[in-house]
Coordinates of C-alpha atoms and ligand atoms in Angstrom, one line a residue:
X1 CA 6.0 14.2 11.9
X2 CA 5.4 10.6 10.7
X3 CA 3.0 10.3 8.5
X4 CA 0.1 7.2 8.1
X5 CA 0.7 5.9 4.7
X6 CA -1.3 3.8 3.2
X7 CA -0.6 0.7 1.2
X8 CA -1.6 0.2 -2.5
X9 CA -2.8 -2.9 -4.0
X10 CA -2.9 -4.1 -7.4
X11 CA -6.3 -5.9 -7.7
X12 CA -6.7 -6.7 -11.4
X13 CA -5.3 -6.2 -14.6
X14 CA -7.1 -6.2 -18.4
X15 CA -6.2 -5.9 -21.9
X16 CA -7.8 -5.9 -25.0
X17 CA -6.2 -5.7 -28.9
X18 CA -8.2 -5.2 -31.6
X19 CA -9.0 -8.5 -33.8
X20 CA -7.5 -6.5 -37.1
X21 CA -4.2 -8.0 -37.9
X22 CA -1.2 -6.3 -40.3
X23 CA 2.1 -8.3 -40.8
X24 CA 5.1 -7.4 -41.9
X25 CA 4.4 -8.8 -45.5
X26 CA 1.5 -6.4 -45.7
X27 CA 3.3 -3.7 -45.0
X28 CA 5.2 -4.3 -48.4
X29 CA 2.2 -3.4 -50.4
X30 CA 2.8 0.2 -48.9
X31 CA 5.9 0.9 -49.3
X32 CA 9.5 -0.5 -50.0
X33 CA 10.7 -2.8 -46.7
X34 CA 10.8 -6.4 -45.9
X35 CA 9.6 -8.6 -43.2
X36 CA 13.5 -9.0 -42.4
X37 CA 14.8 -5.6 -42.1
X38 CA 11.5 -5.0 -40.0
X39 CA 12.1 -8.4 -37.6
X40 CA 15.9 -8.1 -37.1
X41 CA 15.9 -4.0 -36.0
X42 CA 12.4 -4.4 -34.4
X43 CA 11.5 -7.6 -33.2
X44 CA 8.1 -7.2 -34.5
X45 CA 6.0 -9.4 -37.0
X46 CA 2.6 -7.9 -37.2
X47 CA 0.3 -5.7 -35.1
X48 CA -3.3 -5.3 -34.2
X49 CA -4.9 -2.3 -36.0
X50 CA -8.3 -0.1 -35.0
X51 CA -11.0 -0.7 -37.9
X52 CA -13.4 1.2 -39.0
X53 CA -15.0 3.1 -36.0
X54 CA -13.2 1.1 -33.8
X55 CA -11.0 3.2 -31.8
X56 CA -8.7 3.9 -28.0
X57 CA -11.9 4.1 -25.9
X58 CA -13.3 1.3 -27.4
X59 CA -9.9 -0.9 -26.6
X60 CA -10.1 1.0 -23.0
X61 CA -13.4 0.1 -21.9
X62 CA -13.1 -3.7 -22.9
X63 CA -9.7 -3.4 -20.9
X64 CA -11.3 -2.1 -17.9
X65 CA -14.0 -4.2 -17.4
X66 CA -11.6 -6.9 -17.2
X67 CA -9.5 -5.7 -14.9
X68 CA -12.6 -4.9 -12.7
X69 CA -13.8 -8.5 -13.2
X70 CA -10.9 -9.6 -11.7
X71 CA -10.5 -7.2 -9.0
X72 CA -14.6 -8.1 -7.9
X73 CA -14.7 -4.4 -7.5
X74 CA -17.9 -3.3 -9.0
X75 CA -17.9 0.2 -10.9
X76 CA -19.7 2.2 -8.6
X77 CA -17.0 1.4 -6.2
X78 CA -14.2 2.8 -8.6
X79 CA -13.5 6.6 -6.8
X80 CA -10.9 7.9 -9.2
X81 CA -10.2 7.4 -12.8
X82 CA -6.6 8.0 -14.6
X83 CA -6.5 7.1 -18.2
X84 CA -3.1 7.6 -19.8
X85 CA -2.9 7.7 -23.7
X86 CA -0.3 8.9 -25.9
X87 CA -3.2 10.8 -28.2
X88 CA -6.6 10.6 -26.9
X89 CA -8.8 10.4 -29.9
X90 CA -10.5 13.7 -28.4
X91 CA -8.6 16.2 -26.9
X92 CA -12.1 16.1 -24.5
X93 CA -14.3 14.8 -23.3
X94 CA -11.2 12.9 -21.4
X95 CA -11.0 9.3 -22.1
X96 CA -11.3 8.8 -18.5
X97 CA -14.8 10.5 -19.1
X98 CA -16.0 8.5 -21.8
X99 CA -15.2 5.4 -20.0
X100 CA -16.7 6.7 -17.1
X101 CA -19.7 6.8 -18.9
X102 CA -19.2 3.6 -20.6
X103 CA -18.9 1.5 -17.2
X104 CA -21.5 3.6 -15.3
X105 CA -19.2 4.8 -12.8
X106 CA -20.9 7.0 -11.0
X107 CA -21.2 10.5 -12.3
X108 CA -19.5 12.6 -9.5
X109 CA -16.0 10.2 -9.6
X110 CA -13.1 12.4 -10.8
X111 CA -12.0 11.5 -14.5
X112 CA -8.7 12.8 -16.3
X113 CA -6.5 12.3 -18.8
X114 CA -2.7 11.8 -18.7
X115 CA -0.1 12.3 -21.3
X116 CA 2.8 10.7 -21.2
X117 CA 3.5 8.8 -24.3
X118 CA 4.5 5.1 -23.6
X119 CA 5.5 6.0 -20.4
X120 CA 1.8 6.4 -19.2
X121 CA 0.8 3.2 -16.8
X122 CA 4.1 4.0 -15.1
X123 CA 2.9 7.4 -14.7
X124 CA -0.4 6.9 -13.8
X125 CA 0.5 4.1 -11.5
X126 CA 2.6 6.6 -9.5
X127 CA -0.4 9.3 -9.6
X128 CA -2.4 6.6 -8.3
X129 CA 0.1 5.4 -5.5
X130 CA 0.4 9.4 -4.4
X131 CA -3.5 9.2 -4.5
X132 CA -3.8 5.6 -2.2
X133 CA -1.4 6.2 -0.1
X134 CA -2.1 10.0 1.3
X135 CA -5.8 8.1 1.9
X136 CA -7.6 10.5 -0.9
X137 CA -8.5 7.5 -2.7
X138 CA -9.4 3.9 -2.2
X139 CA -10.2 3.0 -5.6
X140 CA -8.3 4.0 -8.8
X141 CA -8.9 2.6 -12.5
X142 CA -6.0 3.4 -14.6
X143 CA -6.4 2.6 -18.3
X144 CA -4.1 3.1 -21.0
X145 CA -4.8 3.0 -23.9
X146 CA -3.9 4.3 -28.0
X147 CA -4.7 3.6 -31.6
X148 CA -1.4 5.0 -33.1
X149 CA -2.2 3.6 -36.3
X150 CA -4.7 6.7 -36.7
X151 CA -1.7 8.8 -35.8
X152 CA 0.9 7.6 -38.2
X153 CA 2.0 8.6 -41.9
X154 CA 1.8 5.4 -43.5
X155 CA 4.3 6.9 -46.0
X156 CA 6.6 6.5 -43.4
X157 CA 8.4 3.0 -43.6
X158 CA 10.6 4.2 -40.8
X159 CA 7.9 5.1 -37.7
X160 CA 4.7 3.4 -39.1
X161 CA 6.4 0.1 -39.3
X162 CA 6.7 0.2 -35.4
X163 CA 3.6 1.0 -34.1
X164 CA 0.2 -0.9 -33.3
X165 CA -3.1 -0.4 -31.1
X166 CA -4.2 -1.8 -28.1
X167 CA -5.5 -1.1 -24.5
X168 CA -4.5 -2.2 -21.0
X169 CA -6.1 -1.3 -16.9
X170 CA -5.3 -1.6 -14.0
X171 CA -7.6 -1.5 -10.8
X172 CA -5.3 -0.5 -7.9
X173 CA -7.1 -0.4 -4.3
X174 CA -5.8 0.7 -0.4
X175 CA -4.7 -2.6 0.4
X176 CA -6.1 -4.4 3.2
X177 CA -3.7 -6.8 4.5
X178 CA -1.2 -4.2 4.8
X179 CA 1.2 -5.3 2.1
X180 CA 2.5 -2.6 -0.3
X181 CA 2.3 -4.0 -3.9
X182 CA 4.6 -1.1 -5.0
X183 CA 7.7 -1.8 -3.7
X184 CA 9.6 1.2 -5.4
X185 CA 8.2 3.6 -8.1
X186 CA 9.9 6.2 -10.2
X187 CA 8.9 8.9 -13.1
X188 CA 11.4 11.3 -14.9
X189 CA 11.4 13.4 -18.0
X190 CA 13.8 15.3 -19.9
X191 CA 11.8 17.9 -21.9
X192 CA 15.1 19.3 -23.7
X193 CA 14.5 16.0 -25.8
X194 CA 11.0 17.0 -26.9
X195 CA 11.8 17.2 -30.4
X196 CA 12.8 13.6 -30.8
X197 CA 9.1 11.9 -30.9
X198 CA 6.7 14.4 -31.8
X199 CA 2.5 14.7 -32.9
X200 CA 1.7 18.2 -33.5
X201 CA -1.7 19.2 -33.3
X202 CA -2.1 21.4 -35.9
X203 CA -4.8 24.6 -35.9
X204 CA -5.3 27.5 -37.8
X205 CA -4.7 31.6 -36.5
X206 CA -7.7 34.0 -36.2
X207 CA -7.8 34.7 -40.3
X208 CA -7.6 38.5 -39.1
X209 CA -4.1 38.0 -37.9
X210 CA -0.7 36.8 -39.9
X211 CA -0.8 32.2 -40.1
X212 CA 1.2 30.1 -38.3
X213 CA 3.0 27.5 -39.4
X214 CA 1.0 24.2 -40.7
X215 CA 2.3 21.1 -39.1
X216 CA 1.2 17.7 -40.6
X217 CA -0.6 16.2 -37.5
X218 CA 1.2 13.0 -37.7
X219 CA 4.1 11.2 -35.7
X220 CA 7.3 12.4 -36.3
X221 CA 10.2 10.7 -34.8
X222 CA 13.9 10.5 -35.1
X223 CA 14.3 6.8 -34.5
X224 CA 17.9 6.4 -34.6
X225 CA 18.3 9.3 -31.6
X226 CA 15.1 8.0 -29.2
X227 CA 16.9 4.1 -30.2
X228 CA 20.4 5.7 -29.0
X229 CA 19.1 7.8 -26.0
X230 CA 17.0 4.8 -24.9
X231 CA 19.7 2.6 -25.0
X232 CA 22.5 4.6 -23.2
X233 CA 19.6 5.4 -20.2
X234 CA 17.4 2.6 -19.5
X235 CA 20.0 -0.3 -18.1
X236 CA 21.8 2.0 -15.8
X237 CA 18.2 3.4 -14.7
X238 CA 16.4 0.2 -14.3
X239 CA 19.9 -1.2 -12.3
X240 CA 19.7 2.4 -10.0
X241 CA 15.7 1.4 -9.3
X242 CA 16.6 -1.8 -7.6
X243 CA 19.8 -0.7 -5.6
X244 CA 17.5 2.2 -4.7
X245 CA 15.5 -0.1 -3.2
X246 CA 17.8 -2.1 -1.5
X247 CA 17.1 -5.2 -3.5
X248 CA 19.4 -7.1 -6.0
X249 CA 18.3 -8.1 -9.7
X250 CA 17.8 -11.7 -8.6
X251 CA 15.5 -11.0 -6.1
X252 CA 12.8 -9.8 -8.8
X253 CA 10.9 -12.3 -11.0
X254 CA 10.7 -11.1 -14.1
X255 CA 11.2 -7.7 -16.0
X256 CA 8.0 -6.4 -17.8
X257 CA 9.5 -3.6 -20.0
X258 CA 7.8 -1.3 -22.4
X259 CA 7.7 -3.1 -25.7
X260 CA 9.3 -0.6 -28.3
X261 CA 12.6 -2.5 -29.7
X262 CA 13.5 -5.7 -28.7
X263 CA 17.1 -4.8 -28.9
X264 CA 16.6 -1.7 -26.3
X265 CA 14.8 -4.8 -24.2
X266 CA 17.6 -7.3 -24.7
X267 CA 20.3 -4.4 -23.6
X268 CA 18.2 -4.4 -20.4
X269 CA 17.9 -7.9 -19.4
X270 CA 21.6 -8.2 -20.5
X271 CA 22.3 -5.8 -18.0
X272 CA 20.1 -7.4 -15.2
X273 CA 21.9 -10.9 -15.7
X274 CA 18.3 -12.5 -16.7
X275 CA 17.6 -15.6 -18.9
X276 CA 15.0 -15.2 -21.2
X277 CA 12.3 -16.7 -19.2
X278 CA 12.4 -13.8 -16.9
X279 CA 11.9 -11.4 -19.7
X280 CA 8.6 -10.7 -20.8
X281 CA 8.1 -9.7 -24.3
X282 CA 4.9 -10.0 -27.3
X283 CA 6.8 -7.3 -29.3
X284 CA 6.8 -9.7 -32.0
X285 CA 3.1 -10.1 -32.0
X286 CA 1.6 -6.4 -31.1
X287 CA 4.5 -4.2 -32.1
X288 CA 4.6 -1.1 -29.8
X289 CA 1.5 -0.3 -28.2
X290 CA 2.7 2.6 -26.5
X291 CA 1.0 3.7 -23.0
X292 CA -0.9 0.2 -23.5
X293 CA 2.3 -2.1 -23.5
X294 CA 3.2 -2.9 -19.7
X295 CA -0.3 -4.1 -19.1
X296 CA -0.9 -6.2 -22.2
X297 CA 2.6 -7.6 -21.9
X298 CA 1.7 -8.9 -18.3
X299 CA -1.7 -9.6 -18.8
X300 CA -0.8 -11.9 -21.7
X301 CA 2.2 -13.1 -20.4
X302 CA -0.1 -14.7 -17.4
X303 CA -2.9 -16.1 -19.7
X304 CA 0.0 -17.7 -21.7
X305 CA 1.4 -19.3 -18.7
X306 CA 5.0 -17.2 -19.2
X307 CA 4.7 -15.2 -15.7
X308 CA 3.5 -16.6 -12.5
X309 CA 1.2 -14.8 -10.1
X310 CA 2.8 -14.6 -6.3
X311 CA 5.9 -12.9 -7.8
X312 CA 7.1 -9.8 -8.0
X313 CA 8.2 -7.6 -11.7
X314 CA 10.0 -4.8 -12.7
X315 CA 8.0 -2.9 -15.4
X316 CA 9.9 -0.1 -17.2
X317 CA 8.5 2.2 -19.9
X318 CA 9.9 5.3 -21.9
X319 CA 8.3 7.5 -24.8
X320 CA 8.1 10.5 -26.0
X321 CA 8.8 13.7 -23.8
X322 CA 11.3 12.4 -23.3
X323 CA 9.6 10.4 -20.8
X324 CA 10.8 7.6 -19.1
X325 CA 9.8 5.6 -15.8
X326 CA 9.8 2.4 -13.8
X327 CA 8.2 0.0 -10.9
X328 CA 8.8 -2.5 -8.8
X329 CA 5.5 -4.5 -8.1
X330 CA 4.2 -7.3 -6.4
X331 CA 1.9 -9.9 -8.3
X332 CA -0.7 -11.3 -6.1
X333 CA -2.2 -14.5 -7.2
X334 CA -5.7 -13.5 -9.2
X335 CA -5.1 -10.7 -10.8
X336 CA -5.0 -11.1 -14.1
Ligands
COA403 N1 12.3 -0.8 -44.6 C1 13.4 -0.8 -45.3 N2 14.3 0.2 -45.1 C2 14.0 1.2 -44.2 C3 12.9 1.2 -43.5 C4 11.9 0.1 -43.7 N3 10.8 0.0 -43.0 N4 12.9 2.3 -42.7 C5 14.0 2.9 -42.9 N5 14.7 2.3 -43.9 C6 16.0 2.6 -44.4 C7 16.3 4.1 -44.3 O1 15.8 4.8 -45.4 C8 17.8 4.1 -44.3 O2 18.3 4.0 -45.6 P1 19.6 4.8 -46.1 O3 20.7 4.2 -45.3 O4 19.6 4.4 -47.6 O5 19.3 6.2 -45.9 C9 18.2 2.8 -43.6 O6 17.0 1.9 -43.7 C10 18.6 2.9 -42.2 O7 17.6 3.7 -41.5 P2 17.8 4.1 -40.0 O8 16.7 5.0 -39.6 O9 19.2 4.5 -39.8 O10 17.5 2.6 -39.4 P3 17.8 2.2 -37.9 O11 18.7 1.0 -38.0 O12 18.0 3.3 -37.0 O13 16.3 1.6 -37.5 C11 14.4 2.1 -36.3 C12 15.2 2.4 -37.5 C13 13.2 3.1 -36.3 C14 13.9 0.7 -36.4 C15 15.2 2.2 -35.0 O14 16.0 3.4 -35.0 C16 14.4 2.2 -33.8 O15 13.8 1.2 -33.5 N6 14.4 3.2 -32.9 C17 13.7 3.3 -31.7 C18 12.4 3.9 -32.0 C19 11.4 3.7 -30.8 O16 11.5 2.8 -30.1 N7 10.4 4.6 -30.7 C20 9.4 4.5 -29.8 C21 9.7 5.1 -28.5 S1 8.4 4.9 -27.4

């Protein structure tokens, strides 16, 4: 039996970063590094850091209502919400609840959370396409958004270096010219390689029964083994994704990757053949912004004139899980 699928279109995209920024040099007044050691293994220079009360749903809500604005979809047309954060700064209400609430979507619409590390827009993107295309939705807002900088030991040169804050959306709609702006989508995990980035959430046992074990509730990573797992996986999987497809690297405009390492990003375009202008990277100027990362990279790479609308992008994202996922997407003029 054939079934009717239905097409998904992206109709805007949003981003916000806090105004808050920390450079390198700053980071020297907390502990023993340099703004070289940081640049040449990172590619970052600053980041944008939550302040005071400011915090993910803040970012998320700003994010959103952009990316409505320039889908002209008004909230109480939105029939689904996804919001995808590495840690939600409330376990619940859902993010997707608070902005719910936030944008006055109306109070019946579906809200939920997804965790997925950095690898969250890819994720929710392909919840979202399931969503359009079986005709349960019309209208999904996906937001993704973190403030790691809550999260981090800032005794940690090696992890809190990396990390900043920032929110991106994406209002995705059944399209209704018939055109399919995902051209291929893909989502894997390997959960064997849990212990590699974690955030405990620590608690305490019933004081009646024996303790468990206090965790710091802070990120913990082993950056040399994510960096060498990354590495050895993402070329070969972002190269299967387009032969999958039946297209060829030169056939795609740019590639929008998850901005953790802009080494791990260069052993991708590398492998993809592309010149620089085809790669799409702010690493330098956000740091790693986890679920929030694809979106702000193309958002701002259009309002800086470095990607042009009417194209087509590969976005590819990885995090902790291991998580690790990709898309091939059309860019319709207007979106962002
Ligand atoms: N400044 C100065 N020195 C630092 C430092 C800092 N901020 N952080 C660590 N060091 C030191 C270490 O203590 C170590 O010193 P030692 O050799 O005397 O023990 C040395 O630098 C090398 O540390 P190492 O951890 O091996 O560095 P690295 O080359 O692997 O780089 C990362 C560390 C974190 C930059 C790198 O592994 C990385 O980017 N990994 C990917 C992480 C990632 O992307 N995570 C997010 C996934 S979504």
């Amino acid at each position: 039996m054939t079934q009717n699928l239905k097409p998904l279109k992206i109709a805007g995209v949003g981003y916000c970063v806090p105004e808050t920024v920390v450079t390198n040099d700053d980071l020297t007044k907390l502990y023993d590094t340099s703004d070289e050691w940081i640049y040449s293994r990172t590619g970052i220079k600053e980041r944008h850091l939550v302040s005071g009360n400011e915090g993910a749903v803040d970012l998320g809500e700003k994010a959103a209502k952009q990316a409505l604005e320039k889908s002209k979809i008004n909230p109480e047309n939105v029939d689904l919400i996804i919001a995808a954060s590495s840690a939600p700064p409330k376990l619940y209400p859902a993010i997707a609840c608070q902005i719910q609430d936030r944008l006055g979507i109306p109070n019946h619409v579906p809200a939920f959370d997804i965790t997925a590390a950095c690898s969250g827009l890819i994720y929710g993107l392909s919840i979202a396409k399931a969503y359009i295309s079986s005709g349960m939705y019309k209208t999904i807002l996906i937001v993704a958004t973190d403030n790691n900088s809550r999260l981090l030991d800032w005794e940690d040169r090696s992890t809190s270096i990396l990390f900043g804050d920032g929110a991106g959306a994406m209002v995705v709609t059944e399209s209704d010219d018939g055109v399919d702006d995902i051209i291929a989508i893909d989502i894997k995990a390997d959960g064997t390689l849990g212990n590699l980035i974690e955030l405990p959430l620590s608690g305490q046992n019933c004081p009646l029964v024996e303790p468990c074990e206090n965790h710091k509730q802070y990120i913990v990573m082993n950056g040399k083994e994510v960096y060498k797992f990354v590495a050895r996986v993402l070329p070969q999987y972002v190269e299967d994704l387009i032969s999958n497809a039946d297209m060829k690297a030169e056939d795609i405009d740019y590639l929008i990757p998850h901005q953790a390492n802009l080494r791990i990003i260069h052993a991708v375009q590398e492998r993809l053949g592309y010149s620089d202008d085809k790669v799409v990277t702010n690493i330098k100027y956000y740091g790693n912004t986890s679920a929030a990362s694809i979106p702000i990279a193309l958002a701002e790479g259009v309002e800086k004139g470095n990607v042009k609308l009417g194209s087509t992008a590969i976005l590819c994202g990885f995090g902790a899980g291991m998580t690790w996922g990709g898309a091939i997407v059309r860019l319709r003029e207007g979106i962002c």
